């Protein structure tokens, strides 16, 4: 059997404002077009607009600081300072996700308050309204270490498998795979962005053909943690946890400590020579 993935744009959405009901708007415009097993991908920008997460552009640096829980790296360049930080959602990226694109002039948008909860609420409501098994994805744009360009990733998800753990399954030669875990939600987000784009004014698309990942109502009830938070690598598994300044400071401190210990354990002649 040949498999196909189809991605449909959903044009014609109105400008989203504070307090708008995204579920009602999406259902009113496109409810009849949804099929069982579809995944609805939504740009985080319209979620942030509905939540009133806009602040004046003059408050951008203060907003970045407020959304930051850890500074990973900083670099000064011709356009100013770029800060790579971990934000309150656990996402590591530039400026804590605070962004001026696709929002009203003179303002910047913060990321949604709880994109996983929002994805779940929209997913539940769309399922109730349509009677279909659907997935919902909230996406945002992110750069990647050691890779040029940007891609969309999942920052909120509900109703479908976000990680496909293939460890233990046989590969094409019958050998069990040991480390293969596919980031399904991120791959879906990247595919959706090929149609949504950044300037097309099409913040919602539907992906069809991924029903093997979409959970039935019963499966969804048994899988309460199929959300985008699962895609964040735990600190204990992060091989690049420290920024360059933190790594230097930690190494310097360890060197100083080792030097002091060496002085304390040296014999008198060596100690006297060093002193």
PDB file of C-alpha atoms in Angstrom:
ATOM      1  CA  UNK A   1       0.000   0.000   0.000  1.00  0.00           C
ATOM      2  CA  UNK A   2       1.334   3.435  -0.936  1.00  0.00           C
ATOM      3  CA  UNK A   3       1.139   6.138   1.721  1.00  0.00           C
ATOM      4  CA  UNK A   4       0.638   9.834   1.048  1.00  0.00           C
ATOM      5  CA  UNK A   5       0.848  12.963   3.166  1.00  0.00           C
ATOM      6  CA  UNK A   6      -1.358  15.896   2.157  1.00  0.00           C
ATOM      7  CA  UNK A   7      -1.096  19.379   3.673  1.00  0.00           C
ATOM      8  CA  UNK A   8      -3.918  21.861   3.126  1.00  0.00           C
ATOM      9  CA  UNK A   9      -3.863  25.568   3.835  1.00  0.00           C
ATOM     10  CA  UNK A  10      -6.918  27.086   5.514  1.00  0.00           C
ATOM     11  CA  UNK A  11      -7.044  30.627   4.130  1.00  0.00           C
ATOM     12  CA  UNK A  12      -9.404  33.375   5.111  1.00  0.00           C
ATOM     13  CA  UNK A  13      -9.062  33.447   8.874  1.00  0.00           C
ATOM     14  CA  UNK A  14      -9.816  36.882  10.340  1.00  0.00           C
ATOM     15  CA  UNK A  15      -7.236  38.906  12.242  1.00  0.00           C
ATOM     16  CA  UNK A  16      -7.107  37.400  15.713  1.00  0.00           C
ATOM     17  CA  UNK A  17      -7.581  39.666  18.714  1.00  0.00           C
ATOM     18  CA  UNK A  18      -7.547  39.383  22.486  1.00  0.00           C
ATOM     19  CA  UNK A  19     -10.176  36.966  23.777  1.00  0.00           C
ATOM     20  CA  UNK A  20     -11.038  35.412  20.426  1.00  0.00           C
ATOM     21  CA  UNK A  21     -12.162  31.773  20.574  1.00  0.00           C
ATOM     22  CA  UNK A  22      -9.785  30.012  18.181  1.00  0.00           C
ATOM     23  CA  UNK A  23     -11.701  26.736  18.295  1.00  0.00           C
ATOM     24  CA  UNK A  24     -14.960  28.432  17.319  1.00  0.00           C
ATOM     25  CA  UNK A  25     -13.263  30.396  14.530  1.00  0.00           C
ATOM     26  CA  UNK A  26     -11.503  27.336  13.072  1.00  0.00           C
ATOM     27  CA  UNK A  27     -14.636  25.187  13.308  1.00  0.00           C
ATOM     28  CA  UNK A  28     -16.883  27.838  11.768  1.00  0.00           C
ATOM     29  CA  UNK A  29     -14.547  28.312   8.808  1.00  0.00           C
ATOM     30  CA  UNK A  30     -13.289  24.791   8.229  1.00  0.00           C
ATOM     31  CA  UNK A  31     -15.181  22.310  10.396  1.00  0.00           C
ATOM     32  CA  UNK A  32     -16.814  20.652   7.393  1.00  0.00           C
ATOM     33  CA  UNK A  33     -13.435  20.122   5.729  1.00  0.00           C
ATOM     34  CA  UNK A  34     -11.867  18.092   8.552  1.00  0.00           C
ATOM     35  CA  UNK A  35     -11.470  14.323   8.228  1.00  0.00           C
ATOM     36  CA  UNK A  36     -10.909  11.575  10.763  1.00  0.00           C
ATOM     37  CA  UNK A  37      -7.183  11.324  11.545  1.00  0.00           C
ATOM     38  CA  UNK A  38      -6.325  14.914  10.562  1.00  0.00           C
ATOM     39  CA  UNK A  39      -3.798  16.982  12.502  1.00  0.00           C
ATOM     40  CA  UNK A  40      -4.525  20.714  12.754  1.00  0.00           C
ATOM     41  CA  UNK A  41      -1.331  22.785  12.992  1.00  0.00           C
ATOM     42  CA  UNK A  42      -1.696  26.294  14.434  1.00  0.00           C
ATOM     43  CA  UNK A  43       0.894  29.061  14.530  1.00  0.00           C
ATOM     44  CA  UNK A  44       1.735  30.164  18.067  1.00  0.00           C
ATOM     45  CA  UNK A  45       1.364  33.773  16.958  1.00  0.00           C
ATOM     46  CA  UNK A  46      -2.426  33.638  16.768  1.00  0.00           C
ATOM     47  CA  UNK A  47      -2.589  31.807  20.098  1.00  0.00           C
ATOM     48  CA  UNK A  48      -0.497  34.572  21.666  1.00  0.00           C
ATOM     49  CA  UNK A  49      -2.724  37.233  20.103  1.00  0.00           C
ATOM     50  CA  UNK A  50      -5.858  35.582  21.466  1.00  0.00           C
ATOM     51  CA  UNK A  51      -4.236  35.401  24.905  1.00  0.00           C
ATOM     52  CA  UNK A  52      -3.225  39.061  24.836  1.00  0.00           C
ATOM     53  CA  UNK A  53       0.481  38.254  25.003  1.00  0.00           C
ATOM     54  CA  UNK A  54       1.548  41.409  23.132  1.00  0.00           C
ATOM     55  CA  UNK A  55       3.690  44.055  24.822  1.00  0.00           C
ATOM     56  CA  UNK A  56       5.098  47.363  23.518  1.00  0.00           C
ATOM     57  CA  UNK A  57       8.284  46.952  21.527  1.00  0.00           C
ATOM     58  CA  UNK A  58       9.981  49.336  23.946  1.00  0.00           C
ATOM     59  CA  UNK A  59       9.475  46.661  26.641  1.00  0.00           C
ATOM     60  CA  UNK A  60      11.120  43.903  24.601  1.00  0.00           C
ATOM     61  CA  UNK A  61      14.275  43.507  26.702  1.00  0.00           C
ATOM     62  CA  UNK A  62      12.281  43.510  29.909  1.00  0.00           C
ATOM     63  CA  UNK A  63       9.944  40.870  28.454  1.00  0.00           C
ATOM     64  CA  UNK A  64      12.885  38.690  27.399  1.00  0.00           C
ATOM     65  CA  UNK A  65      14.331  38.913  30.903  1.00  0.00           C
ATOM     66  CA  UNK A  66      10.980  38.053  32.474  1.00  0.00           C
ATOM     67  CA  UNK A  67      10.560  34.975  30.221  1.00  0.00           C
ATOM     68  CA  UNK A  68      14.149  33.764  30.787  1.00  0.00           C
ATOM     69  CA  UNK A  69      15.090  31.200  33.406  1.00  0.00           C
ATOM     70  CA  UNK A  70      18.646  30.492  32.197  1.00  0.00           C
ATOM     71  CA  UNK A  71      21.050  32.244  29.843  1.00  0.00           C
ATOM     72  CA  UNK A  72      22.786  29.673  27.646  1.00  0.00           C
ATOM     73  CA  UNK A  73      24.912  31.929  25.429  1.00  0.00           C
ATOM     74  CA  UNK A  74      25.317  35.543  24.356  1.00  0.00           C
ATOM     75  CA  UNK A  75      26.943  37.001  21.261  1.00  0.00           C
ATOM     76  CA  UNK A  76      27.451  40.616  20.199  1.00  0.00           C
ATOM     77  CA  UNK A  77      27.191  41.367  16.481  1.00  0.00           C
ATOM     78  CA  UNK A  78      26.537  44.260  14.119  1.00  0.00           C
ATOM     79  CA  UNK A  79      22.806  44.275  14.877  1.00  0.00           C
ATOM     80  CA  UNK A  80      23.222  44.128  18.640  1.00  0.00           C
ATOM     81  CA  UNK A  81      23.181  41.261  21.118  1.00  0.00           C
ATOM     82  CA  UNK A  82      21.734  37.786  20.553  1.00  0.00           C
ATOM     83  CA  UNK A  83      20.870  35.823  23.668  1.00  0.00           C
ATOM     84  CA  UNK A  84      20.170  32.123  23.565  1.00  0.00           C
ATOM     85  CA  UNK A  85      18.178  31.321  26.674  1.00  0.00           C
ATOM     86  CA  UNK A  86      15.960  28.722  28.264  1.00  0.00           C
ATOM     87  CA  UNK A  87      12.502  30.163  28.737  1.00  0.00           C
ATOM     88  CA  UNK A  88       9.873  29.314  31.321  1.00  0.00           C
ATOM     89  CA  UNK A  89       8.463  26.586  29.023  1.00  0.00           C
ATOM     90  CA  UNK A  90      11.853  24.843  28.959  1.00  0.00           C
ATOM     91  CA  UNK A  91      12.500  25.769  25.316  1.00  0.00           C
ATOM     92  CA  UNK A  92      16.036  26.894  24.468  1.00  0.00           C
ATOM     93  CA  UNK A  93      16.125  29.529  21.744  1.00  0.00           C
ATOM     94  CA  UNK A  94      16.801  33.143  20.860  1.00  0.00           C
ATOM     95  CA  UNK A  95      15.303  35.888  23.032  1.00  0.00           C
ATOM     96  CA  UNK A  96      13.015  33.475  24.936  1.00  0.00           C
ATOM     97  CA  UNK A  97      10.703  33.349  21.928  1.00  0.00           C
ATOM     98  CA  UNK A  98       9.828  37.066  22.147  1.00  0.00           C
ATOM     99  CA  UNK A  99       9.322  38.127  18.522  1.00  0.00           C
ATOM    100  CA  UNK A 100       8.226  41.134  16.479  1.00  0.00           C
ATOM    101  CA  UNK A 101       7.253  39.352  13.238  1.00  0.00           C
ATOM    102  CA  UNK A 102       3.601  39.035  12.201  1.00  0.00           C
ATOM    103  CA  UNK A 103       2.308  41.282  14.944  1.00  0.00           C
ATOM    104  CA  UNK A 104       1.086  44.865  15.106  1.00  0.00           C
ATOM    105  CA  UNK A 105       3.800  47.518  14.496  1.00  0.00           C
ATOM    106  CA  UNK A 106       5.244  48.808  17.732  1.00  0.00           C
ATOM    107  CA  UNK A 107       4.572  45.561  19.593  1.00  0.00           C
ATOM    108  CA  UNK A 108       6.257  42.218  20.226  1.00  0.00           C
ATOM    109  CA  UNK A 109       4.620  38.897  21.042  1.00  0.00           C
ATOM    110  CA  UNK A 110       5.494  36.531  23.860  1.00  0.00           C
ATOM    111  CA  UNK A 111       4.945  32.813  23.459  1.00  0.00           C
ATOM    112  CA  UNK A 112       1.602  31.426  24.685  1.00  0.00           C
ATOM    113  CA  UNK A 113       1.256  30.966  28.431  1.00  0.00           C
ATOM    114  CA  UNK A 114       0.706  27.178  28.294  1.00  0.00           C
ATOM    115  CA  UNK A 115       0.695  25.911  24.707  1.00  0.00           C
ATOM    116  CA  UNK A 116       0.202  22.267  25.686  1.00  0.00           C
ATOM    117  CA  UNK A 117      -2.919  23.147  27.682  1.00  0.00           C
ATOM    118  CA  UNK A 118      -4.200  25.289  24.806  1.00  0.00           C
ATOM    119  CA  UNK A 119      -3.583  22.487  22.288  1.00  0.00           C
ATOM    120  CA  UNK A 120      -5.459  20.080  24.544  1.00  0.00           C
ATOM    121  CA  UNK A 121      -8.397  22.463  24.956  1.00  0.00           C
ATOM    122  CA  UNK A 122      -8.683  23.060  21.197  1.00  0.00           C
ATOM    123  CA  UNK A 123      -8.280  19.361  20.440  1.00  0.00           C
ATOM    124  CA  UNK A 124     -10.975  18.357  22.922  1.00  0.00           C
ATOM    125  CA  UNK A 125     -13.367  21.012  21.652  1.00  0.00           C
ATOM    126  CA  UNK A 126     -12.816  20.150  17.967  1.00  0.00           C
ATOM    127  CA  UNK A 127     -13.298  16.462  18.686  1.00  0.00           C
ATOM    128  CA  UNK A 128     -16.537  17.228  20.522  1.00  0.00           C
ATOM    129  CA  UNK A 129     -17.824  19.464  17.723  1.00  0.00           C
ATOM    130  CA  UNK A 130     -16.892  17.163  14.835  1.00  0.00           C
ATOM    131  CA  UNK A 131     -17.056  13.684  16.348  1.00  0.00           C
ATOM    132  CA  UNK A 132     -13.684  12.995  14.705  1.00  0.00           C
ATOM    133  CA  UNK A 133     -10.378  11.731  16.078  1.00  0.00           C
ATOM    134  CA  UNK A 134      -8.095  14.730  15.522  1.00  0.00           C
ATOM    135  CA  UNK A 135      -4.698  15.946  16.626  1.00  0.00           C
ATOM    136  CA  UNK A 136      -3.761  19.564  17.349  1.00  0.00           C
ATOM    137  CA  UNK A 137      -0.314  21.100  17.132  1.00  0.00           C
ATOM    138  CA  UNK A 138       0.903  24.570  18.112  1.00  0.00           C
ATOM    139  CA  UNK A 139       4.101  25.548  16.325  1.00  0.00           C
ATOM    140  CA  UNK A 140       6.825  28.139  16.604  1.00  0.00           C
ATOM    141  CA  UNK A 141      10.021  28.899  14.713  1.00  0.00           C
ATOM    142  CA  UNK A 142      13.417  27.951  16.126  1.00  0.00           C
ATOM    143  CA  UNK A 143      17.036  27.901  15.020  1.00  0.00           C
ATOM    144  CA  UNK A 144      19.129  24.756  15.557  1.00  0.00           C
ATOM    145  CA  UNK A 145      22.682  24.450  16.915  1.00  0.00           C
ATOM    146  CA  UNK A 146      25.209  23.760  14.157  1.00  0.00           C
ATOM    147  CA  UNK A 147      22.566  24.108  11.431  1.00  0.00           C
ATOM    148  CA  UNK A 148      21.835  27.131   9.250  1.00  0.00           C
ATOM    149  CA  UNK A 149      18.315  28.455   8.886  1.00  0.00           C
ATOM    150  CA  UNK A 150      15.167  28.005  10.943  1.00  0.00           C
ATOM    151  CA  UNK A 151      12.390  25.457  11.147  1.00  0.00           C
ATOM    152  CA  UNK A 152       9.097  25.166  12.976  1.00  0.00           C
ATOM    153  CA  UNK A 153       8.891  22.957  16.057  1.00  0.00           C
ATOM    154  CA  UNK A 154       6.067  21.783  18.297  1.00  0.00           C
ATOM    155  CA  UNK A 155       5.551  23.866  21.426  1.00  0.00           C
ATOM    156  CA  UNK A 156       2.064  22.489  22.134  1.00  0.00           C
ATOM    157  CA  UNK A 157       0.480  19.197  21.138  1.00  0.00           C
ATOM    158  CA  UNK A 158      -2.522  17.007  21.885  1.00  0.00           C
ATOM    159  CA  UNK A 159      -4.355  14.023  20.445  1.00  0.00           C
ATOM    160  CA  UNK A 160      -1.477  12.279  18.685  1.00  0.00           C
ATOM    161  CA  UNK A 161       1.800  10.493  19.371  1.00  0.00           C
ATOM    162  CA  UNK A 162       4.526  13.111  19.765  1.00  0.00           C
ATOM    163  CA  UNK A 163       7.465  10.680  20.092  1.00  0.00           C
ATOM    164  CA  UNK A 164       7.667   7.375  18.222  1.00  0.00           C
ATOM    165  CA  UNK A 165       9.989   5.159  20.263  1.00  0.00           C
ATOM    166  CA  UNK A 166      11.440   2.565  17.903  1.00  0.00           C
ATOM    167  CA  UNK A 167      14.022   1.164  20.286  1.00  0.00           C
ATOM    168  CA  UNK A 168      13.966  -2.623  20.213  1.00  0.00           C
ATOM    169  CA  UNK A 169      12.279  -2.826  16.811  1.00  0.00           C
ATOM    170  CA  UNK A 170      14.281  -4.595  14.096  1.00  0.00           C
ATOM    171  CA  UNK A 171      15.914  -2.489  11.406  1.00  0.00           C
ATOM    172  CA  UNK A 172      16.004  -3.449   7.715  1.00  0.00           C
ATOM    173  CA  UNK A 173      18.628  -6.116   8.508  1.00  0.00           C
ATOM    174  CA  UNK A 174      16.880  -7.521  11.562  1.00  0.00           C
ATOM    175  CA  UNK A 175      19.107  -5.856  14.137  1.00  0.00           C
ATOM    176  CA  UNK A 176      17.302  -4.245  17.085  1.00  0.00           C
ATOM    177  CA  UNK A 177      17.463  -0.448  17.071  1.00  0.00           C
ATOM    178  CA  UNK A 178      18.967   1.024  20.221  1.00  0.00           C
ATOM    179  CA  UNK A 179      18.555   4.797  20.043  1.00  0.00           C
ATOM    180  CA  UNK A 180      15.897   5.643  17.450  1.00  0.00           C
ATOM    181  CA  UNK A 181      13.129   7.866  18.830  1.00  0.00           C
ATOM    182  CA  UNK A 182      11.409   9.935  16.145  1.00  0.00           C
ATOM    183  CA  UNK A 183      10.274  13.429  17.125  1.00  0.00           C
ATOM    184  CA  UNK A 184       6.958  13.091  15.299  1.00  0.00           C
ATOM    185  CA  UNK A 185       5.510  16.386  16.559  1.00  0.00           C
ATOM    186  CA  UNK A 186       8.541  18.395  15.406  1.00  0.00           C
ATOM    187  CA  UNK A 187       8.544  16.691  12.015  1.00  0.00           C
ATOM    188  CA  UNK A 188       4.845  17.473  11.595  1.00  0.00           C
ATOM    189  CA  UNK A 189       5.465  21.095  12.616  1.00  0.00           C
ATOM    190  CA  UNK A 190       8.255  21.464  10.054  1.00  0.00           C
ATOM    191  CA  UNK A 191       6.108  19.938   7.315  1.00  0.00           C
ATOM    192  CA  UNK A 192       3.211  22.239   8.198  1.00  0.00           C
ATOM    193  CA  UNK A 193       5.428  25.306   7.898  1.00  0.00           C
ATOM    194  CA  UNK A 194       6.201  24.478   4.274  1.00  0.00           C
ATOM    195  CA  UNK A 195       2.566  25.388   3.589  1.00  0.00           C
ATOM    196  CA  UNK A 196       1.918  27.942   6.358  1.00  0.00           C
ATOM    197  CA  UNK A 197       5.082  29.877   5.609  1.00  0.00           C
ATOM    198  CA  UNK A 198       6.051  33.087   7.355  1.00  0.00           C
ATOM    199  CA  UNK A 199       4.335  35.739   5.212  1.00  0.00           C
ATOM    200  CA  UNK A 200       1.362  33.920   3.668  1.00  0.00           C
ATOM    201  CA  UNK A 201      -1.119  34.996   6.372  1.00  0.00           C
ATOM    202  CA  UNK A 202      -2.164  31.369   6.685  1.00  0.00           C
ATOM    203  CA  UNK A 203      -1.572  30.480  10.352  1.00  0.00           C
ATOM    204  CA  UNK A 204      -3.553  27.209  10.316  1.00  0.00           C
ATOM    205  CA  UNK A 205      -3.063  24.155   8.113  1.00  0.00           C
ATOM    206  CA  UNK A 206      -4.370  20.592   8.138  1.00  0.00           C
ATOM    207  CA  UNK A 207      -2.140  17.560   7.637  1.00  0.00           C
ATOM    208  CA  UNK A 208      -3.837  14.441   6.288  1.00  0.00           C
ATOM    209  CA  UNK A 209      -2.326  10.962   6.013  1.00  0.00           C
ATOM    210  CA  UNK A 210      -0.800  10.714   9.501  1.00  0.00           C
ATOM    211  CA  UNK A 211      -3.713   8.869  11.073  1.00  0.00           C
ATOM    212  CA  UNK A 212      -1.370   6.149  12.372  1.00  0.00           C
ATOM    213  CA  UNK A 213      -0.152   8.731  14.899  1.00  0.00           C
ATOM    214  CA  UNK A 214      -3.571  10.175  15.802  1.00  0.00           C
ATOM    215  CA  UNK A 215      -5.059   8.676  18.952  1.00  0.00           C
ATOM    216  CA  UNK A 216      -8.605   7.439  19.271  1.00  0.00           C
ATOM    217  CA  UNK A 217     -10.659   8.834  22.143  1.00  0.00           C
ATOM    218  CA  UNK A 218      -9.893   5.708  24.177  1.00  0.00           C
ATOM    219  CA  UNK A 219      -6.164   5.835  23.397  1.00  0.00           C
ATOM    220  CA  UNK A 220      -6.070   9.554  24.147  1.00  0.00           C
ATOM    221  CA  UNK A 221      -7.638   8.954  27.562  1.00  0.00           C
ATOM    222  CA  UNK A 222      -4.952   6.345  28.300  1.00  0.00           C
ATOM    223  CA  UNK A 223      -2.100   8.601  27.102  1.00  0.00           C
ATOM    224  CA  UNK A 224      -2.335  11.834  29.124  1.00  0.00           C
ATOM    225  CA  UNK A 225       1.249  12.892  28.454  1.00  0.00           C
ATOM    226  CA  UNK A 226       1.265  13.084  24.656  1.00  0.00           C
ATOM    227  CA  UNK A 227       2.289  16.737  24.702  1.00  0.00           C
ATOM    228  CA  UNK A 228       5.121  18.907  23.436  1.00  0.00           C
ATOM    229  CA  UNK A 229       6.765  19.081  26.867  1.00  0.00           C
ATOM    230  CA  UNK A 230       7.886  15.484  26.275  1.00  0.00           C
ATOM    231  CA  UNK A 231      10.155  16.713  23.481  1.00  0.00           C
ATOM    232  CA  UNK A 232      12.319  18.746  25.863  1.00  0.00           C
ATOM    233  CA  UNK A 233      15.446  16.809  26.764  1.00  0.00           C
ATOM    234  CA  UNK A 234      15.913  16.441  30.532  1.00  0.00           C
ATOM    235  CA  UNK A 235      18.872  18.319  31.992  1.00  0.00           C
ATOM    236  CA  UNK A 236      20.393  15.005  33.102  1.00  0.00           C
ATOM    237  CA  UNK A 237      20.657  13.937  29.430  1.00  0.00           C
ATOM    238  CA  UNK A 238      21.893  17.276  28.067  1.00  0.00           C
ATOM    239  CA  UNK A 239      25.491  16.957  26.877  1.00  0.00           C
ATOM    240  CA  UNK A 240      25.671  20.698  26.172  1.00  0.00           C
ATOM    241  CA  UNK A 241      23.965  22.000  29.311  1.00  0.00           C
ATOM    242  CA  UNK A 242      26.530  24.690  30.052  1.00  0.00           C
ATOM    243  CA  UNK A 243      27.054  27.816  27.982  1.00  0.00           C
ATOM    244  CA  UNK A 244      30.616  28.778  27.089  1.00  0.00           C
ATOM    245  CA  UNK A 245      30.920  31.275  29.957  1.00  0.00           C
ATOM    246  CA  UNK A 246      29.508  28.786  32.462  1.00  0.00           C
ATOM    247  CA  UNK A 247      31.800  26.023  31.217  1.00  0.00           C
ATOM    248  CA  UNK A 248      34.849  28.300  31.468  1.00  0.00           C
ATOM    249  CA  UNK A 249      33.920  29.400  34.993  1.00  0.00           C
ATOM    250  CA  UNK A 250      33.321  25.822  36.115  1.00  0.00           C
ATOM    251  CA  UNK A 251      36.612  24.642  34.588  1.00  0.00           C
ATOM    252  CA  UNK A 252      38.518  27.546  36.124  1.00  0.00           C
ATOM    253  CA  UNK A 253      37.033  26.825  39.555  1.00  0.00           C
ATOM    254  CA  UNK A 254      37.903  23.134  39.280  1.00  0.00           C
ATOM    255  CA  UNK A 255      41.451  24.030  38.226  1.00  0.00           C
ATOM    256  CA  UNK A 256      41.858  26.379  41.175  1.00  0.00           C
ATOM    257  CA  UNK A 257      40.525  23.735  43.541  1.00  0.00           C
ATOM    258  CA  UNK A 258      42.835  21.068  42.117  1.00  0.00           C
ATOM    259  CA  UNK A 259      45.826  23.429  42.408  1.00  0.00           C
ATOM    260  CA  UNK A 260      45.047  24.196  46.038  1.00  0.00           C
ATOM    261  CA  UNK A 261      44.672  20.499  46.817  1.00  0.00           C
ATOM    262  CA  UNK A 262      48.019  19.798  45.149  1.00  0.00           C
ATOM    263  CA  UNK A 263      49.733  22.439  47.272  1.00  0.00           C
ATOM    264  CA  UNK A 264      48.258  20.972  50.437  1.00  0.00           C
ATOM    265  CA  UNK A 265      49.445  17.448  49.653  1.00  0.00           C
ATOM    266  CA  UNK A 266      52.917  18.309  48.289  1.00  0.00           C
ATOM    267  CA  UNK A 267      55.994  17.545  50.433  1.00  0.00           C
ATOM    268  CA  UNK A 268      57.812  20.378  52.153  1.00  0.00           C
ATOM    269  CA  UNK A 269      60.510  20.904  49.517  1.00  0.00           C
ATOM    270  CA  UNK A 270      58.051  21.208  46.636  1.00  0.00           C
ATOM    271  CA  UNK A 271      55.700  23.278  48.703  1.00  0.00           C
ATOM    272  CA  UNK A 272      58.506  25.607  49.718  1.00  0.00           C
ATOM    273  CA  UNK A 273      59.651  26.016  46.141  1.00  0.00           C
ATOM    274  CA  UNK A 274      56.168  26.890  44.969  1.00  0.00           C
ATOM    275  CA  UNK A 275      55.668  29.393  47.718  1.00  0.00           C
TER     276      UNK A 275
END
